Every structure is written in C-alpha cells, then in structure tokens.
PDB file of C-alpha atoms in Angstrom:
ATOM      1  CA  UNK T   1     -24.427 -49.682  -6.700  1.00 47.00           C
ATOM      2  CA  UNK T   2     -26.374 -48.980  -3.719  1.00 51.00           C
ATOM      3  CA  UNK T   3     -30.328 -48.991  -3.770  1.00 55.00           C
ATOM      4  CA  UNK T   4     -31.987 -45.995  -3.832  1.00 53.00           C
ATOM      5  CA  UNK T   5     -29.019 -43.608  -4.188  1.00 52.00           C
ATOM      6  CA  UNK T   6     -29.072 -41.561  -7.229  1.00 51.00           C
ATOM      7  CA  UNK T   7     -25.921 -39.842  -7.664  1.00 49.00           C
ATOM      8  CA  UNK T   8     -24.239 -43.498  -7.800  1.00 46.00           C
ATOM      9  CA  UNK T   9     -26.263 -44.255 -10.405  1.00 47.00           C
ATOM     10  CA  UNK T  10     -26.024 -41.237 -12.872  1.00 46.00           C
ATOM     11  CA  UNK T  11     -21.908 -41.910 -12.433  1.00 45.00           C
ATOM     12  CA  UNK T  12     -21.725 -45.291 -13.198  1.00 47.00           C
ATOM     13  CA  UNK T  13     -24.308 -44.479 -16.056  1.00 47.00           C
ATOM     14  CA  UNK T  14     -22.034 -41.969 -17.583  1.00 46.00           C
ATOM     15  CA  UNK T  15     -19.027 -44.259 -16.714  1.00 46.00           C
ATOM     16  CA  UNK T  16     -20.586 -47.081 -19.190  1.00 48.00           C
ATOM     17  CA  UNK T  17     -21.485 -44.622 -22.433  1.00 50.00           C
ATOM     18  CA  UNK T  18     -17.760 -43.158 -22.508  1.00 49.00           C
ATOM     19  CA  UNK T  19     -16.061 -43.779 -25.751  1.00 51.00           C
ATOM     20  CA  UNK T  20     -12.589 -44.644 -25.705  1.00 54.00           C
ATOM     21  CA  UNK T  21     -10.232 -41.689 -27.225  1.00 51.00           C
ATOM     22  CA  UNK T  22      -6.630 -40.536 -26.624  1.00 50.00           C
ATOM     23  CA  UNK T  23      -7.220 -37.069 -27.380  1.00 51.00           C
ATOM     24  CA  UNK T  24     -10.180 -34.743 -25.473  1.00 53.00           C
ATOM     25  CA  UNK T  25     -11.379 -33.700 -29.101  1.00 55.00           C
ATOM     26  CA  UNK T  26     -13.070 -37.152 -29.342  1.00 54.00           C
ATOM     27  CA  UNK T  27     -11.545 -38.294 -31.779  1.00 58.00           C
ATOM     28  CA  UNK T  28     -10.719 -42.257 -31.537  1.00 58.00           C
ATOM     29  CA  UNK T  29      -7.086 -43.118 -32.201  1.00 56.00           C
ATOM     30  CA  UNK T  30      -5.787 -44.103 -35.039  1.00 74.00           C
ATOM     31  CA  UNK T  31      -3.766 -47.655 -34.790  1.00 78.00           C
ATOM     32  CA  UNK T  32      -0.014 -45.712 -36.484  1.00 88.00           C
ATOM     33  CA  UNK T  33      -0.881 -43.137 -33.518  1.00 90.00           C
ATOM     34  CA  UNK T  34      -1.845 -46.086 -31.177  1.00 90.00           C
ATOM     35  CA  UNK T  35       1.578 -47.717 -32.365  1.00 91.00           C
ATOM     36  CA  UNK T  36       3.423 -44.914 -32.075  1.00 92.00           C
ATOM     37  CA  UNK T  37       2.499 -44.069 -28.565  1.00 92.00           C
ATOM     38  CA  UNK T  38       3.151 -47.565 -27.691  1.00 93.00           C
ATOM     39  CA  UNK T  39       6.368 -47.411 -28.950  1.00 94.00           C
ATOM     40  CA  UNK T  40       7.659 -43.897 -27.437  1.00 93.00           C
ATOM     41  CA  UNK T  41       5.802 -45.859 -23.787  1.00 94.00           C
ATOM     42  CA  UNK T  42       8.444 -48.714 -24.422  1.00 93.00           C
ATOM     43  CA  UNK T  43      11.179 -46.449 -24.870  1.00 93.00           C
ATOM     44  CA  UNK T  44      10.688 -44.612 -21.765  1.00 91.00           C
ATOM     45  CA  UNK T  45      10.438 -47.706 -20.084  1.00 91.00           C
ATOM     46  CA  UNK T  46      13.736 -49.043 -21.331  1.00 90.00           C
ATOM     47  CA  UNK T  47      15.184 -46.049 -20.338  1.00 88.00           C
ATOM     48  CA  UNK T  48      14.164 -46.243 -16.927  1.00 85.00           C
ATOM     49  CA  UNK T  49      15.226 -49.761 -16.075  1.00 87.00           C
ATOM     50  CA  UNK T  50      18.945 -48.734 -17.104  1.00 86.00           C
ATOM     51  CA  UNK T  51      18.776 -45.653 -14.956  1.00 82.00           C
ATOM     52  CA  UNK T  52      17.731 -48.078 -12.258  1.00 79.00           C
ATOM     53  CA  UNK T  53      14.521 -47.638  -9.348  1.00 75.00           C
ATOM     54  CA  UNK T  54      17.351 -45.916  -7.112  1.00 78.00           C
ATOM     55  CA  UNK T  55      19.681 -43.357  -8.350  1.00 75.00           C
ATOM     56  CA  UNK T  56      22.538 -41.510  -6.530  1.00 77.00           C
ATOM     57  CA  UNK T  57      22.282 -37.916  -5.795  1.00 81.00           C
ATOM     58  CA  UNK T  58      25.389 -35.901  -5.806  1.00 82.00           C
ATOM     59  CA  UNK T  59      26.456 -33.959  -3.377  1.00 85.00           C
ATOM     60  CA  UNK T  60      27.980 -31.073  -3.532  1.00 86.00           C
ATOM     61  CA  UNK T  61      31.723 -30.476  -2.242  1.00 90.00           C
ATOM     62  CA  UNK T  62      32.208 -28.317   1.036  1.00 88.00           C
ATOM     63  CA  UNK T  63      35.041 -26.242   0.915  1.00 91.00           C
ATOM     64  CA  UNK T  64      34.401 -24.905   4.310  1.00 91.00           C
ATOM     65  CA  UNK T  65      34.118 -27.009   7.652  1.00 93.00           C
ATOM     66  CA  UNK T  66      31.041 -24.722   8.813  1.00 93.00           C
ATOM     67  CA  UNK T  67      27.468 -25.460   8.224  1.00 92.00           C
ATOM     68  CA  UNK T  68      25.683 -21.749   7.455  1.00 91.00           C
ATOM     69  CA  UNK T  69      21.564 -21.810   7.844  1.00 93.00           C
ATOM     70  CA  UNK T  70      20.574 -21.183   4.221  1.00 92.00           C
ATOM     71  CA  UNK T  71      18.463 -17.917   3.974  1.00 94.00           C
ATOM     72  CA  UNK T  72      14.897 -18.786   4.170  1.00 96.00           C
ATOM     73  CA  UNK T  73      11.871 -16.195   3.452  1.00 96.00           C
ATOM     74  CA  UNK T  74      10.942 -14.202   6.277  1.00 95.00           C
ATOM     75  CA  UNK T  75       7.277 -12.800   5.908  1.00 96.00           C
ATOM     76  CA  UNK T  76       6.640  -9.638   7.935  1.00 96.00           C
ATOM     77  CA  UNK T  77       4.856 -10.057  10.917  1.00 94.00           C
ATOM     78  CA  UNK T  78       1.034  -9.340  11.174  1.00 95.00           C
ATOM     79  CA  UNK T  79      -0.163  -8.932  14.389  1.00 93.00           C
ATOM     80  CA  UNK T  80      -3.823  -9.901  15.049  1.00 94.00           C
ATOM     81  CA  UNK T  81      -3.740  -6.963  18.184  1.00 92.00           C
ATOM     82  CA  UNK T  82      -1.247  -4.741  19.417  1.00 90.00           C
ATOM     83  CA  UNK T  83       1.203  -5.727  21.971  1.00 90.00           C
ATOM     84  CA  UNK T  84       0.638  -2.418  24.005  1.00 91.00           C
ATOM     85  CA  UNK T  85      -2.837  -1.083  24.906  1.00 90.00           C
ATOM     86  CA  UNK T  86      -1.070   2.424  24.570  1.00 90.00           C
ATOM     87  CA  UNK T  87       1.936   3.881  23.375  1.00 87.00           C
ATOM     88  CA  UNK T  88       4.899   5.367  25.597  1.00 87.00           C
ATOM     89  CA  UNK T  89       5.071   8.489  26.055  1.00 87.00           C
ATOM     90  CA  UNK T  90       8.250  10.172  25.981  1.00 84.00           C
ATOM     91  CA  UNK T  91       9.988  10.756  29.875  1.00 87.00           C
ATOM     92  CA  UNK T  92      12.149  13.178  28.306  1.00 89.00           C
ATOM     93  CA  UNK T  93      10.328  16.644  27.936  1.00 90.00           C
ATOM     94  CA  UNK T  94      11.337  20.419  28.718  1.00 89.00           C
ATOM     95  CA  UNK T  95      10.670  20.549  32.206  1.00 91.00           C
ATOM     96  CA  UNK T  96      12.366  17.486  32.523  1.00 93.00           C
ATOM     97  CA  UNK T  97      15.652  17.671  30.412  1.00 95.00           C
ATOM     98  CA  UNK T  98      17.151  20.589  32.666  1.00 95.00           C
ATOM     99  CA  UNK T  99      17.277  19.560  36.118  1.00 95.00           C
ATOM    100  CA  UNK T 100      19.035  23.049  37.115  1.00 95.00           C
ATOM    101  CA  UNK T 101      21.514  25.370  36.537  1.00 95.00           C
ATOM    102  CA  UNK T 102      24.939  25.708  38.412  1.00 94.00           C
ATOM    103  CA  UNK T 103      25.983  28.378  40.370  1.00 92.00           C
ATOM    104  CA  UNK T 104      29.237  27.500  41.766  1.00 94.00           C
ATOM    105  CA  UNK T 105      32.001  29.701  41.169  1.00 95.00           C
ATOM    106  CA  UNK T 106      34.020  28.295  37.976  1.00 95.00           C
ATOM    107  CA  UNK T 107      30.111  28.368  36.433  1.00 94.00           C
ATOM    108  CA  UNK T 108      30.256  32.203  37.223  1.00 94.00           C
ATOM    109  CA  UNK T 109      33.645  32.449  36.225  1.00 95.00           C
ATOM    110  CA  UNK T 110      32.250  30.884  32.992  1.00 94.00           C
ATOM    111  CA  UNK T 111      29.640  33.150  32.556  1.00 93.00           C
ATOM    112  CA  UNK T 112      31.388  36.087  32.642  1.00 92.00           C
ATOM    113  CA  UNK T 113      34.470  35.404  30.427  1.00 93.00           C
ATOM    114  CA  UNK T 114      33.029  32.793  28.287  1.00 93.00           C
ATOM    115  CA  UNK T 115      29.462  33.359  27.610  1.00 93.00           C
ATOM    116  CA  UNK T 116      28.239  29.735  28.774  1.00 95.00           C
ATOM    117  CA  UNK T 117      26.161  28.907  31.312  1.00 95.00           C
ATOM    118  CA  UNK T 118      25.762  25.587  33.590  1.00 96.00           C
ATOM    119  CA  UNK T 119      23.363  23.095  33.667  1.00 96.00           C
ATOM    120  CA  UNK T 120      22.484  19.909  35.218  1.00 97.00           C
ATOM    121  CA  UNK T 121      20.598  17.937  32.481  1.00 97.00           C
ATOM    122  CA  UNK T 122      18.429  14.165  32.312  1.00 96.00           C
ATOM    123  CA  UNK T 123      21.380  11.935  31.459  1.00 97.00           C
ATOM    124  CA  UNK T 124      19.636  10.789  28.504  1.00 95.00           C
ATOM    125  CA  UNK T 125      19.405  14.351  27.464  1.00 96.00           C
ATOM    126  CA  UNK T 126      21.551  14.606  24.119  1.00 95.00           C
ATOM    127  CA  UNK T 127      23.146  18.016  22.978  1.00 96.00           C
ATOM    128  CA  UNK T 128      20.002  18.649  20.562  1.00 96.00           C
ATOM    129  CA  UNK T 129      17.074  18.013  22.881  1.00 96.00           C
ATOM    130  CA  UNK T 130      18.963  20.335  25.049  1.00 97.00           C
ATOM    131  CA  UNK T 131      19.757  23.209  22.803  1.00 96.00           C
ATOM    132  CA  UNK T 132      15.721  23.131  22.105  1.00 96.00           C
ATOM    133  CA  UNK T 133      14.519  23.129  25.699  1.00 96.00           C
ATOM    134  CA  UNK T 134      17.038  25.776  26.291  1.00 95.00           C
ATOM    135  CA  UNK T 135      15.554  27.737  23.465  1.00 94.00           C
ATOM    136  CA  UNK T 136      12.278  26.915  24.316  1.00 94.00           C
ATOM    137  CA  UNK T 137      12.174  27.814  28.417  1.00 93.00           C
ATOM    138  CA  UNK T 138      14.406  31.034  28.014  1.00 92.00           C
ATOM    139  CA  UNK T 139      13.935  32.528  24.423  1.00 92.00           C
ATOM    140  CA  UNK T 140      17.693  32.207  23.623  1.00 91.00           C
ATOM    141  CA  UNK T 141      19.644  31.034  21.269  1.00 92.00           C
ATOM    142  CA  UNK T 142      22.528  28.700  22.051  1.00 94.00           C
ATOM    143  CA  UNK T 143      25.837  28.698  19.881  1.00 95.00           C
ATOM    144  CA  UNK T 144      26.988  25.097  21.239  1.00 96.00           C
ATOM    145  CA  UNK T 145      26.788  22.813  23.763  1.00 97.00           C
ATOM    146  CA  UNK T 146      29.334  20.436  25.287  1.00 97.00           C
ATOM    147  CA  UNK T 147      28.524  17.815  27.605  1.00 98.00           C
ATOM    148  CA  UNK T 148      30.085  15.697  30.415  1.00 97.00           C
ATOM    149  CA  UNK T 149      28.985  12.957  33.298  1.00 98.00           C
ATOM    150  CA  UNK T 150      30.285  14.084  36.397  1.00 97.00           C
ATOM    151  CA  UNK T 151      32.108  11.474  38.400  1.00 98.00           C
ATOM    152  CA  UNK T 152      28.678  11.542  40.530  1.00 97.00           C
ATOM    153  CA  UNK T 153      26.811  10.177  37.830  1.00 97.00           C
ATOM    154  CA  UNK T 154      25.314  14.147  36.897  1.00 97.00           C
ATOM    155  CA  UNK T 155      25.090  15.261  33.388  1.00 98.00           C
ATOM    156  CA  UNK T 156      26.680  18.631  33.063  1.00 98.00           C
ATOM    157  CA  UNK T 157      25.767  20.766  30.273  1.00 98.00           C
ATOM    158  CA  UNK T 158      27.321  24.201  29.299  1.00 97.00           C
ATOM    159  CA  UNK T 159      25.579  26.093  27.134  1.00 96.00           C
ATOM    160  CA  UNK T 160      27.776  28.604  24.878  1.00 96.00           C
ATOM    161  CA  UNK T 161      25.346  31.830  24.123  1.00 94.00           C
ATOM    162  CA  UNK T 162      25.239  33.768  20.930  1.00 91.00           C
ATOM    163  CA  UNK T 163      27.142  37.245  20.713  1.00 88.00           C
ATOM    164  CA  UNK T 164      23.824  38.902  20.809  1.00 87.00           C
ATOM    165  CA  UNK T 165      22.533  37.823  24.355  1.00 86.00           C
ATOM    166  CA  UNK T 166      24.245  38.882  27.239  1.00 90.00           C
ATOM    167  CA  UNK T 167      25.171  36.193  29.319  1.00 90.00           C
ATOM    168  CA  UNK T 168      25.039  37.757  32.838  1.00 92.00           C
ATOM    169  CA  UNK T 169      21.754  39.637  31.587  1.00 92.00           C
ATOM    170  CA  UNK T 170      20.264  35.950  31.132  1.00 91.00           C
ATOM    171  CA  UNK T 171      21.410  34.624  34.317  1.00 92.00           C
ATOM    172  CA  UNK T 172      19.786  37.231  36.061  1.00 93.00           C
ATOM    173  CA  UNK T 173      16.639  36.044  34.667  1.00 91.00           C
ATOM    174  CA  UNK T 174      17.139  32.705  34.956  1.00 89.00           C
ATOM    175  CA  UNK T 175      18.017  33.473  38.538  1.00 89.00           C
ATOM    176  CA  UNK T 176      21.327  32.426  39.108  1.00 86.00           C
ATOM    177  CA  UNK T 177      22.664  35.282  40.415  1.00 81.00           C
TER     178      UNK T 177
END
C-alpha cells in the first residue's frame, strides 16, 4: 500500500471483509456441495491428462489438387469523399450523335425507293440514342434503324421513315437535296 493514496486503500479494505462463497447469492458452501465440486474438478482433470496437453487436428481430405480462396465478407465501401469533384457529363448529346447526312447517290437512290435516309453518326451512337435525336432535331418518326462502320472507321446510319412522312419532303428540309 502506498502512503497517502486512497483508492489503494479502500480496495485492499474491501479485499480483506469479503466472505468466502461459491455462489454470488452469498450463500457459503455447503461441504456435500464443496465435495461435490471437488469431485466433478477431479474428473475433468482426469479427463484431460488422457486426452493429452497436445491433440491432433484432422484434416480434411482434398479431392481436388487446387487451392480455392475461401469466400470472405466483403463490406461495401464507404468513402470518406468522393473520388471526382464533379460528375461526367455525357459527350454524347443531339447535336453531337449525327455528324451529317449523306448525299451521295445510292443515299438518294435510297430515299426515293426505300424511304431511309443517310447519316453519319458518333460511333458510340447506338440505334436508340439515334432514333431519339432523329426524332428530336426533325419532328419525325423513324420506323428502324440499321447501322454499319464503314471501312473508314464512319458510323453509317440509315434511318427507315414511317409511311406517313414523305421521305424526299424531309430531305428537302433537312437540306439534302
């Protein structure tokens, strides 16, 4: 016990009054309960020296000659700040998904017997973004459109027009002809 310090002194104070119990009701033991325990104590003891200090593990038998990576938890990730200060914006809009129609003449010859005009479209344009923009930049609607990549690297896009919209009447607005 150290001089002056007071919290030493209140614990080995309470240390010293204690009376000795085996249960936390406070009741003292018995001595059949005291015997008893003594003898269940013994019996796990016995049982542990013929076990032995060091027992083998099994292992288990590997029917495969690969080692797999057991599946561990993953926890999602929580980012204390975001990687980006701002968000991409898309390249691909309307203005940029048709480059420009074609007016070479299969594309006329297309236009007048097939309905369809010619476009050059972004080559990562796909065949919905450029049904919209078509929609959107010349108020009609298109029945299909097929796609190719010209052998110059060009995305070609021809745009099949609904029975209601003339095609040479639209190319004239557009300015093709």
């Amino acid at each position: 016990r150290q001089e002056g310090h007071p919290s030493l002194f209140v614990l080995q104070s309470s240390l010293v009054h204690m009376p000795r119990s085996t249960k936390t009701t406070g009741q003292v033991a018995k001595p059949d309960q005291a015997k008893k325990a003594v003898v269940k104590k013994a019996i796990q003891a016995k049982k542990s020296v013929q076990k032995g200090a060091v027992q083998k593990t099994r292992s288990s038998v590997r029917t495969s000659v690969h080692f797999h990576r057991p599946i561990t938890r993953t926890l999602p990730r929580t980012p204390k700040y975001p990687r980006r200060s701002v968000p991409r914006k898309s390249v691909l809009h309307q203005y940029s998904i048709l480059k420009y129609p074609l007016a070479t003449e299969s594309a006329m010859k297309n236009i007048e017997d097939n309905h369809t005009l010619s476009f050059i479209v972004d080559i990562r344009a796909n065949k919905h973004q450029i049904k919209e923009t078509v929609k959107r930049l010349y108020d009609i609607n298109a029945v299909k459109i097929n796609t190719l990549i010209r052998p110059d690297g060009l995305k070609k896009a021809y745009v099949k027009l609904s029975k209601d919209h003339d095609a040479l009447d639209v190319a004239n607005k557009i300015g093709i002809i």
